[in-house]
Coordinates of N, CA and C in Angstrom, one line a residue:
M471 N 149.6 42.0 177.8 CA 149.8 43.4 179.1 C 151.3 43.6 179.7
T472 N 151.9 43.5 180.1 CA 153.4 43.5 180.9 C 152.8 44.8 181.9
V473 N 152.6 43.7 183.4 CA 152.2 44.7 184.5 C 153.1 45.0 185.2
N474 N 153.4 46.0 186.2 CA 154.3 46.8 187.3 C 154.4 46.4 188.6
I475 N 155.1 46.0 189.4 CA 154.8 45.5 190.8 C 154.2 47.0 191.8
P476 N 153.3 46.8 192.5 CA 152.7 47.6 192.9 C 153.6 49.1 193.3
T477 N 153.9 49.7 193.4 CA 154.8 50.9 194.1 C 154.2 51.9 194.6
H478 N 153.4 51.7 195.0 CA 152.0 52.1 197.3 C 151.5 51.4 197.6
D479 N 152.3 51.7 199.4 CA 151.8 51.5 200.6 C 151.0 50.5 200.0
P480 N 150.4 49.3 199.9 CA 149.6 48.5 200.4 C 148.5 48.9 201.6
D481 N 149.1 48.3 202.2 CA 147.8 49.8 203.2 C 147.3 50.7 203.1
A482 N 148.8 51.3 203.0 CA 147.8 53.4 202.1 C 146.7 53.3 201.5
V483 N 147.2 52.1 200.4 CA 146.1 52.8 199.2 C 145.4 52.0 200.1
A484 N 144.7 50.8 200.4 CA 143.1 50.0 201.1 C 142.8 51.3 202.5
A485 N 142.9 51.8 202.9 CA 143.3 53.0 203.9 C 142.6 53.6 202.9
E486 N 142.6 55.0 202.4 CA 142.1 55.1 201.1 C 141.1 54.8 200.5
R487 N 141.5 54.0 200.2 CA 140.1 53.2 199.3 C 138.5 52.7 200.4
Q488 N 139.3 52.6 201.4 CA 138.3 52.6 202.8 C 137.2 53.7 202.5
L489 N 138.3 55.2 203.0 CA 137.7 56.5 203.1 C 137.3 56.8 201.6
I490 N 137.3 55.6 200.8 CA 136.2 57.2 199.8 C 135.0 55.7 199.8
V491 N 135.2 54.7 200.4 CA 133.9 53.8 200.1 C 132.9 54.9 201.0
G492 N 134.1 55.0 202.0 CA 132.9 55.6 203.4 C 131.9 57.1 202.8
Y493 N 132.4 57.2 201.9 CA 132.1 59.1 201.5 C 130.3 58.5 200.2
A494 N 130.1 57.3 200.3 CA 129.5 56.8 199.7 C 127.8 56.9 200.4
P495 N 126.8 57.3 200.0 CA 125.5 57.2 201.2 C 125.2 55.6 201.9
P496 N 125.7 56.2 203.2 CA 125.3 54.5 203.8 C 124.2 53.4 203.4
T497 N 123.1 53.9 202.6 CA 122.3 53.3 202.0 C 123.0 52.3 200.7
A498 N 123.7 53.1 199.7 CA 124.4 52.5 199.1 C 125.9 52.4 199.0
R499 N 126.1 52.0 200.6 CA 127.5 51.6 200.1 C 127.5 50.1 199.6
A500 N 127.2 49.6 200.9 CA 128.0 47.5 199.9 C 127.8 47.9 198.8
G501 N 126.7 48.1 198.3 CA 126.5 48.4 196.8 C 127.7 48.5 196.1
F502 N 128.4 49.8 196.2 CA 129.4 50.8 195.7 C 130.4 49.7 196.0
A503 N 131.1 49.6 197.2 CA 132.3 48.2 197.2 C 132.1 46.8 196.9
A504 N 130.7 46.5 196.6 CA 130.5 45.6 195.4 C 131.3 45.4 194.0
L505 N 130.2 46.7 193.5 CA 131.2 47.1 192.8 C 132.2 46.7 192.5
L506 N 133.7 47.5 193.3 CA 134.4 47.8 193.0 C 135.5 46.4 193.6
A507 N 135.1 46.0 194.0 CA 135.7 44.0 194.1 C 135.8 43.8 193.0
L508 N 134.0 44.0 192.3 CA 134.1 42.9 190.9 C 135.3 43.5 190.0
D509 N 135.1 44.7 190.0 CA 136.1 45.7 189.4 C 137.6 45.3 189.4
E510 N 138.0 44.9 190.9 CA 139.0 44.3 191.2 C 139.3 42.6 190.8
R511 N 138.0 42.4 190.9 CA 139.0 40.6 190.2 C 139.3 40.8 189.2
L512 N 138.7 41.0 188.5 CA 137.7 41.2 187.1 C 139.3 41.9 186.7
G513 N 140.9 42.7 186.8 CA 141.4 43.1 187.8 C 142.4 41.8 187.8
S514 N 142.5 41.1 188.4 CA 142.9 40.4 188.9 C 143.8 39.3 187.7
I515 N 142.2 38.6 186.9 CA 143.0 38.2 185.9 C 143.7 38.2 185.5
L516 N 144.3 39.7 184.8 CA 145.0 39.7 183.8 C 146.6 39.6 185.0
R517 N 146.3 41.0 186.4 CA 147.4 40.0 186.2 C 148.2 38.7 186.9
S518 N 147.2 37.7 187.2 CA 147.3 37.0 187.4 C 147.6 35.4 186.1
T519 N 148.0 36.3 185.3 CA 147.0 34.6 183.7 C 148.3 35.4 183.0
R520 N 149.5 35.0 182.7 CA 149.9 35.1 181.9 C 149.8 34.7 179.9
E521 N 149.1 33.5 180.0 CA 148.4 32.7 178.8 C 146.7 33.4 179.0
P522 N 147.1 34.1 177.1 CA 146.0 34.9 176.6 C 145.0 33.5 175.9
L523 N 144.8 33.0 176.4 CA 143.7 31.8 176.2 C 143.5 32.0 177.6
V524 N 144.0 31.5 178.7 CA 143.8 30.8 179.4 C 142.6 32.5 180.5
G525 N 143.3 33.4 180.3 CA 142.3 34.5 180.7 C 141.3 35.1 180.0
Q526 N 141.4 34.5 178.8 CA 140.1 35.0 177.7 C 138.5 34.0 178.6
M527 N 139.6 32.6 178.6 CA 138.2 31.6 179.5 C 137.9 32.1 180.9
R528 N 138.7 32.8 181.7 CA 138.8 33.1 182.1 C 137.0 34.5 182.5
L529 N 137.4 35.4 181.8 CA 136.8 36.6 181.9 C 135.5 35.9 180.9
T530 N 135.5 34.6 180.0 CA 133.9 34.9 179.0 C 132.8 34.1 180.8
W531 N 134.1 33.1 181.9 CA 132.6 32.5 182.5 C 132.4 34.0 184.1
W532 N 133.1 34.9 183.8 CA 132.4 35.7 185.3 C 131.2 36.5 184.3
Y533 N 131.6 36.8 182.3 CA 130.7 37.1 181.2 C 129.0 36.1 182.2
E534 N 128.9 35.2 181.6 CA 128.1 33.6 181.9 C 127.6 34.2 183.0
A535 N 128.8 33.9 184.9 CA 128.1 34.3 185.7 C 127.2 35.0 186.1
L536 N 127.7 36.6 185.4 CA 126.7 37.9 185.7 C 125.8 37.6 184.7
I537 N 125.2 37.7 183.2 CA 125.0 37.2 182.8 C 123.2 36.4 183.6
G538 N 124.0 35.6 184.3 CA 123.3 35.4 184.8 C 122.4 35.0 186.6
L539 N 123.0 36.0 186.4 CA 122.6 36.0 188.3 C 121.4 37.1 188.2
T540 N 121.4 36.5 189.4 CA 119.8 37.4 190.0 C 120.4 37.5 191.5
D541 N 119.6 37.6 192.3 CA 119.3 37.9 193.4 C 119.0 37.3 194.5
D542 N 117.9 35.8 194.0 CA 117.4 35.6 194.8 C 118.1 34.3 194.9
R543 N 118.5 33.8 194.1 CA 119.2 32.4 194.2 C 121.0 33.3 193.7
P544 N 122.3 33.2 193.6 CA 123.0 33.6 193.5 C 124.4 32.7 192.9
P545 N 125.1 32.4 192.9 CA 125.8 30.8 193.5 C 127.2 31.6 194.8
A546 N 127.6 30.3 194.7 CA 128.4 30.5 196.1 C 129.7 31.3 196.1
E547 N 130.1 31.8 195.6 CA 130.8 32.8 195.4 C 130.6 34.8 195.8
P548 N 131.5 35.2 196.5 CA 131.1 35.9 197.5 C 131.6 37.6 197.0
V549 N 131.5 37.1 195.7 CA 131.5 39.1 194.8 C 130.0 38.9 193.8
L550 N 129.4 37.5 193.9 CA 128.5 37.9 193.1 C 127.5 37.2 193.9
Q551 N 127.9 36.6 194.7 CA 126.5 37.0 196.8 C 126.5 38.7 196.8
A552 N 127.1 39.2 196.8 CA 127.1 40.8 197.0 C 126.8 41.1 196.0
L553 N 127.1 41.2 194.9 CA 126.5 41.9 193.2 C 124.5 41.8 193.8
A554 N 124.2 40.9 193.4 CA 123.1 40.3 194.1 C 121.9 40.4 195.0
G555 N 122.9 40.9 196.4 CA 122.4 41.2 197.7 C 122.2 42.1 197.5
E556 N 122.9 42.6 196.9 CA 123.3 44.9 197.2 C 122.7 45.6 195.4
V557 N 123.2 45.0 194.7 CA 123.0 46.0 193.9 C 122.2 45.2 192.5
L558 N 122.1 43.7 193.0 CA 120.4 44.0 191.4 C 119.2 44.4 192.2
T559 N 119.0 44.3 193.5 CA 118.3 44.8 194.0 C 117.5 46.1 194.0
R560 N 118.9 47.0 193.7 CA 118.2 48.8 193.2 C 119.1 48.1 192.2
G561 N 118.1 47.6 191.0 CA 117.5 48.2 189.5 C 118.5 47.8 188.7
I562 N 119.7 46.9 189.0 CA 121.0 47.4 188.1 C 120.9 45.8 187.1
A563 N 120.6 45.4 186.9 CA 120.8 43.8 185.9 C 121.9 43.5 185.9
G564 N 121.8 41.6 185.3 CA 122.9 41.3 185.1 C 124.0 41.8 183.9
D565 N 123.5 41.7 183.2 CA 123.7 42.0 182.1 C 124.6 43.0 182.1
E566 N 123.9 44.1 182.4 CA 124.5 45.8 183.0 C 126.0 45.6 183.5
L567 N 126.9 44.4 184.1 CA 126.9 44.1 185.2 C 128.7 43.7 184.5
A568 N 127.9 42.6 183.3 CA 128.7 42.3 182.4 C 129.6 42.5 180.9
A569 N 128.6 43.9 180.8 CA 129.7 44.6 179.7 C 130.4 45.3 180.8
M570 N 131.2 45.2 181.7 CA 131.8 45.5 182.2 C 133.2 44.3 181.5
I571 N 132.8 43.2 181.6 CA 134.5 42.9 180.8 C 135.2 43.4 179.0
D572 N 134.2 43.8 178.8 CA 134.3 43.8 177.2 C 135.7 44.7 177.6
G573 N 135.7 46.1 178.8 CA 137.3 46.7 179.5 C 138.2 45.6 179.5
W574 N 137.9 44.2 179.8 CA 139.1 44.1 180.0 C 139.8 43.0 179.0
E575 N 139.1 42.6 178.0 CA 138.7 41.4 176.8 C 140.2 42.4 175.8
A576 N 139.8 44.2 176.2 CA 140.8 44.8 175.7 C 141.6 44.9 175.4
L577 N 141.6 45.3 176.9 CA 143.9 44.0 176.4 C 143.6 42.8 177.0
I578 N 142.8 42.6 176.9 CA 143.6 41.0 176.3 C 143.9 40.7 174.4
D579 N 143.3 41.4 173.9 CA 142.7 41.3 172.4 C 143.6 41.6 171.7
A580 N 144.2 43.1 172.6 CA 144.9 43.9 171.5 C 146.0 43.4 170.7
D581 N 147.1 42.5 169.4 CA 148.1 42.6 169.5 C 148.7 44.1 170.1
V582 N 148.0 45.9 170.4 CA 149.8 46.2 169.9 C 148.8 47.5 171.2
L583 N 148.8 47.3 172.0 CA 148.6 48.1 173.1 C 148.2 49.9 173.1
D584 N 147.3 49.8 171.6 CA 147.4 51.6 171.7 C 146.2 52.4 172.0
A585 N 146.6 53.3 171.2 CA 144.9 54.9 172.3 C 143.8 54.2 171.7
P586 N 143.7 53.2 171.2 CA 141.6 53.2 170.2 C 141.8 52.0 172.0
A587 N 143.2 50.4 172.0 CA 142.2 49.5 173.2 C 142.3 50.7 173.8
M588 N 143.8 51.9 174.6 CA 143.0 51.9 176.2 C 141.6 52.5 175.8
L589 N 141.3 53.0 175.5 CA 139.5 53.1 175.3 C 138.5 52.8 175.8
R590 N 139.1 51.7 174.7 CA 137.8 50.8 174.1 C 137.3 50.2 176.4
H591 N 138.8 49.6 176.8 CA 139.1 50.0 178.2 C 138.4 50.3 179.2
A592 N 139.4 51.6 178.8 CA 138.4 52.2 179.4 C 137.1 53.1 180.3
A593 N 136.5 52.3 178.0 CA 135.2 53.0 178.6 C 133.9 51.9 178.5
A594 N 134.3 50.7 179.0 CA 134.0 49.2 179.0 C 134.4 49.2 180.8
R595 N 135.1 49.7 181.2 CA 135.6 49.2 183.0 C 135.0 50.7 183.4
G596 N 135.7 52.1 183.4 CA 135.4 53.2 184.3 C 134.1 53.7 184.2
G597 N 134.1 53.6 182.9 CA 132.7 54.1 182.2 C 131.3 53.8 182.7
I598 N 131.1 52.5 182.4 CA 130.3 52.0 184.1 C 130.6 52.0 185.0
L599 N 131.5 51.3 185.3 CA 131.6 51.4 187.4 C 130.4 52.3 187.2
F600 N 131.6 53.8 186.6 CA 131.2 54.4 188.1 C 130.1 55.6 186.8
T601 N 129.3 54.5 185.7 CA 127.1 55.3 186.2 C 126.4 54.4 186.9
L602 N 127.2 53.1 186.9 CA 126.2 52.5 187.9 C 126.2 53.0 189.0
A603 N 127.5 53.1 189.2 CA 127.3 53.4 190.9 C 127.2 54.8 190.8
G604 N 126.6 56.2 190.0 CA 126.0 57.1 189.9 C 125.0 56.6 190.3
R605 N 124.3 56.0 189.7 CA 122.5 55.0 190.0 C 122.5 54.9 191.2
L606 N 123.5 54.2 191.3 CA 123.1 53.9 192.6 C 122.9 55.4 194.0
F607 N 124.1 55.8 193.3 CA 123.7 56.7 195.0 C 123.0 58.3 193.8
G608 N 121.8 57.9 193.1 CA 121.6 58.5 192.6 C 121.8 60.4 191.9
A609 N 122.7 59.8 191.2 CA 123.1 61.1 190.3 C 122.2 61.8 189.9
A610 N 122.5 63.2 190.1 CA 122.3 64.1 189.1 C 122.7 64.5 188.1
A611 N 123.5 65.0 187.9 CA 124.1 65.3 186.5 C 125.8 64.8 185.3
E612 N 126.2 64.9 186.2 CA 128.0 65.2 186.8 C 128.6 64.0 186.0
P613 N 129.4 64.2 185.1 CA 130.2 63.4 184.2 C 130.7 61.8 184.3
L614 N 129.8 61.5 184.4 CA 130.2 60.3 185.3 C 131.0 59.2 184.7
A615 N 130.3 59.5 183.0 CA 131.5 58.0 182.3 C 132.5 58.8 181.5
V616 N 132.6 60.0 181.3 CA 133.8 61.0 181.2 C 134.9 60.4 181.9
T617 N 134.5 60.4 183.7 CA 134.9 60.7 184.4 C 135.9 60.0 184.4
G618 N 134.7 58.3 184.5 CA 136.0 57.1 185.1 C 136.5 56.7 183.6
E619 N 135.7 56.8 182.2 CA 138.0 56.4 181.9 C 138.5 57.2 182.1
G620 N 138.7 58.4 182.3 CA 139.9 58.8 182.6 C 140.8 57.9 184.2
W621 N 139.1 58.3 185.2 CA 139.7 57.3 186.4 C 140.6 56.0 186.3
A622 N 139.7 55.0 185.1 CA 141.1 53.8 184.8 C 142.0 53.7 183.2
L623 N 141.7 55.4 182.5 CA 143.4 54.9 182.7 C 144.1 55.5 183.0
A624 N 144.1 56.4 183.8 CA 144.7 56.7 185.2 C 145.5 55.1 185.4
D625 N 144.7 53.8 186.3 CA 145.1 53.1 187.1 C 146.2 51.8 185.8
L626 N 146.0 52.5 185.2 CA 145.8 51.4 183.8 C 147.6 51.6 183.5
S627 N 147.4 53.0 183.6 CA 148.8 53.3 182.7 C 149.8 53.3 184.1
A628 N 149.6 53.3 185.2 CA 150.0 52.4 186.9 C 150.7 51.5 186.8
N629 N 149.6 50.5 185.9 CA 150.5 48.8 186.0 C 150.8 48.2 184.7
L630 N 151.5 49.7 183.4 CA 152.0 48.9 182.6 C 153.4 49.3 183.0
S631 N 154.2 48.8 182.2 CA 155.5 48.6 182.7 C 156.2 49.1 181.6
A632 N 155.7 49.8 180.1 CA 156.1 50.4 178.3 C 156.8 51.6 178.9
P633 N 156.9 53.0 179.2 CA 157.3 53.8 179.7 C 156.1 54.1 178.3
E634 N 157.0 54.2 176.7 CA 155.4 54.7 175.8 C 153.9 54.8 175.6
S635 N 153.5 53.3 177.4 CA 152.0 52.5 177.2 C 151.5 53.5 178.0
R636 N 152.7 53.9 179.4 CA 152.6 54.3 180.1 C 152.0 56.0 180.3
S637 N 152.8 56.3 179.4 CA 152.0 58.2 179.2 C 151.4 58.3 178.5
L638 N 151.5 58.0 176.8 CA 150.0 57.7 176.8 C 149.2 56.5 177.1
A639 N 148.3 56.1 178.5 CA 147.8 56.2 179.5 C 147.1 57.5 179.8
A640 N 148.7 57.9 180.6 CA 148.6 59.2 181.5 C 148.2 60.3 180.9
S641 N 148.4 60.3 179.3 CA 147.7 61.3 179.0 C 146.5 61.2 178.7
L642 N 145.7 60.5 178.2 CA 144.5 59.9 177.5 C 143.4 60.7 179.2
A643 N 144.2 60.1 180.2 CA 143.5 60.6 182.2 C 143.8 61.6 182.4
K644 N 144.8 62.2 181.7 CA 145.4 63.6 181.9 C 143.5 64.7 181.5
E645 N 143.6 63.9 180.3 CA 142.7 64.6 179.3 C 141.7 64.5 180.1
R646 N 140.6 63.3 180.1 CA 139.3 63.2 180.8 C 139.0 63.7 182.4
L647 N 140.3 64.0 182.7 CA 140.0 64.6 184.8 C 140.7 66.1 184.6
A648 N 141.0 66.6 183.7 CA 141.3 68.0 183.6 C 140.2 69.6 184.3
T649 N 139.2 69.0 183.9 CA 138.6 70.0 184.2 C 137.1 69.2 186.0
I650 N 137.5 68.1 186.3 CA 136.2 67.9 187.8 C 136.5 68.8 188.9
G651 N 137.3 69.8 188.8 CA 137.4 70.7 189.9 C 137.0 72.2 189.1
A652 N 135.5 71.8 187.6 CA 135.6 72.7 187.3 C 133.3 72.3 187.8
V653 N 133.8 71.4 187.8 CA 131.8 70.1 188.7 C 132.3 70.5 189.9
R654 N 130.5 71.5 190.3 CA 130.0 70.9 191.9 C 129.9 69.9 192.1
W655 N 130.1 68.7 192.6 CA 129.6 67.0 192.8 C 128.6 67.3 193.4
S656 N 127.6 66.5 193.6 CA 126.5 67.0 194.3 C 126.5 65.1 195.5
R657 N 126.6 65.5 197.0 CA 127.2 65.1 197.6 C 127.2 63.5 197.2
P658 N 125.5 62.8 196.9 CA 125.5 61.6 197.1 C 126.7 61.7 195.8
V659 N 127.2 62.3 195.5 CA 128.6 61.5 194.2 C 129.9 61.6 195.1
R660 N 129.7 62.0 195.4 CA 131.5 62.8 195.7 C 132.3 60.9 196.1
S661 N 131.8 60.7 196.7 CA 132.4 58.3 196.8 C 133.6 59.1 195.2
L662 N 132.9 59.2 194.3 CA 132.9 59.0 193.1 C 133.8 60.5 192.1
S663 N 133.5 61.3 192.8 CA 134.6 62.8 192.5 C 136.2 62.7 193.2
A664 N 136.0 61.8 194.2 CA 136.8 61.5 195.6 C 138.6 60.7 195.2
M665 N 136.9 59.5 193.9 CA 138.5 58.1 193.1 C 138.9 59.4 191.8
A666 N 138.5 59.9 191.6 CA 138.5 60.4 190.4 C 139.4 61.6 191.1
L667 N 139.7 62.1 191.4 CA 140.9 63.5 192.2 C 141.7 63.0 192.6
A668 N 141.4 61.3 193.0 CA 143.0 60.8 192.9 C 144.1 59.5 191.9
A669 N 142.6 59.4 191.4 CA 143.6 59.2 189.6 C 144.6 60.4 189.0
R670 N 144.0 61.8 189.7 CA 144.6 62.9 188.5 C 145.7 63.0 189.8
M671 N 145.3 62.5 190.9 CA 146.7 62.9 191.4 C 148.1 62.1 190.5
D672 N 147.7 60.9 191.0 CA 148.3 59.8 190.0 C 149.1 60.4 189.2
V673 N 148.9 60.9 188.1 CA 148.8 61.5 186.8 C 149.4 62.4 186.6
S674 N 149.4 63.0 187.9 CA 150.3 64.1 187.9 C 151.3 64.2 187.4
D675 N 151.7 65.8 187.4 CA 153.9 66.2 187.5 C 154.8 66.2 188.2
R676 N 153.6 66.3 189.5 CA 154.6 66.0 191.4 C 152.7 64.7 191.8
P677 N 153.1 64.0 192.0 CA 152.3 63.4 192.4 C 152.7 62.6 193.6
R678 N 151.1 62.9 194.5 CA 151.9 62.2 195.4 C 150.7 60.6 196.2
P679 N 151.5 59.8 196.6 CA 151.0 59.2 197.1 C 149.7 58.4 197.9
P680 N 149.6 57.6 198.3 CA 148.0 57.4 198.8 C 148.6 57.6 200.5
G681 N 148.2 58.2 201.5 CA 148.3 58.6 202.5 C 149.2 59.9 202.1
H682 N 149.6 60.4 201.9 CA 150.9 62.1 201.6 C 149.2 63.3 203.0
P683 N 149.8 63.4 203.4 CA 148.7 64.4 204.1 C 148.0 65.7 203.0
A684 N 148.9 66.0 201.7 CA 147.5 66.8 200.7 C 147.4 66.1 200.2
R685 N 147.5 65.1 199.6 CA 146.2 64.1 199.3 C 145.1 63.9 199.8
V686 N 145.5 63.3 201.6 CA 144.1 63.1 202.4 C 143.4 64.3 202.7
G687 N 143.8 65.8 202.7 CA 143.6 67.0 203.0 C 143.0 67.3 201.6
R688 N 142.9 66.5 200.3 CA 141.6 66.8 198.9 C 141.5 66.0 199.1
L689 N 141.1 65.3 199.2 CA 140.1 64.6 199.4 C 139.3 64.4 200.5
M690 N 139.0 65.4 201.5 CA 139.3 65.6 202.6 C 137.5 66.6 202.1
V691 N 138.5 68.2 201.2 CA 138.1 69.2 200.6 C 137.3 68.8 199.3
N692 N 136.8 67.6 198.9 CA 135.7 67.7 198.2 C 135.1 67.0 199.0
R693 N 135.0 66.7 199.5 CA 134.4 65.6 200.1 C 133.0 66.8 200.8
L694 N 133.5 68.2 201.5 CA 133.3 68.7 202.3 C 132.7 69.6 200.9
T695 N 133.5 70.2 199.8 CA 132.9 71.0 198.3 C 132.2 70.6 197.4
G696 N 132.8 69.7 196.9 CA 132.4 69.2 196.1 C 133.0 69.0 194.7
R697 N 134.0 70.0 195.2 CA 135.6 70.3 194.4 C 136.4 69.7 194.4

C-alpha cells in the first residue's frame, strides 16, 4: 500500500480529535482515547514499514500482546497499559482487541487492493472499533459496525496515492455513511457519530478540512441533536 503525505493541518486534525473524544461520556473517555491510540499505533506500522514481512512481524507482536493482555500485569508499553486500565476493566477482552489486527493484515496481504480487501480492512478495523467503543458508552440501537466501516474506508481513501484505489475506497465509504443523518444517535455515542460525520465530509464532493467553521458547526449540531 502506497500512502500519501497528509494534506490536512496536523494541529487542526489533533484539535478535532480532542473535540470528538470530549463528546464521549466522562466515565468512558479514557477508554475511548485508549482505543483510538491502539488504532493509531497499528496504522503507524503500515505507514512506517516498507517491507511486508517486517510489517507482519510487528502486527504479530501486537496480536500476541493483546491476546495476553490482563488488567493487573500489563506490559510496560503506554498503549497497552491504557487499554488494560481503561478498557479491560470495563468488560472488553484482549482477544476482542486483537481482532482489529486482521484489518491491517488485510492491507499487507492483498496483492491487489480491491474491494474485498478494503472491506475486510474496514470490518475488522472500523467495525470492531466502533462496536467496542459503543459497548464502553452503553450504545442503544445505533448502526455501529457499518458506520465504523465507513469511517475506516474514508480514512483509507485519504491515505492512498493511487487515484483508482482512492476513488474506490471513497465510494465504498459513501455507501456506508450515506444514512448517518437518518439516525438519531443517543447522547452517549455521539462521539462516534461525530467521527462518522467528519469522515463523510472528508469523502464528499466538496470536502471541508478539519478546523473549517462549517465542519466544526456541523459536529456541534450533531452533539446537540444526535443528527
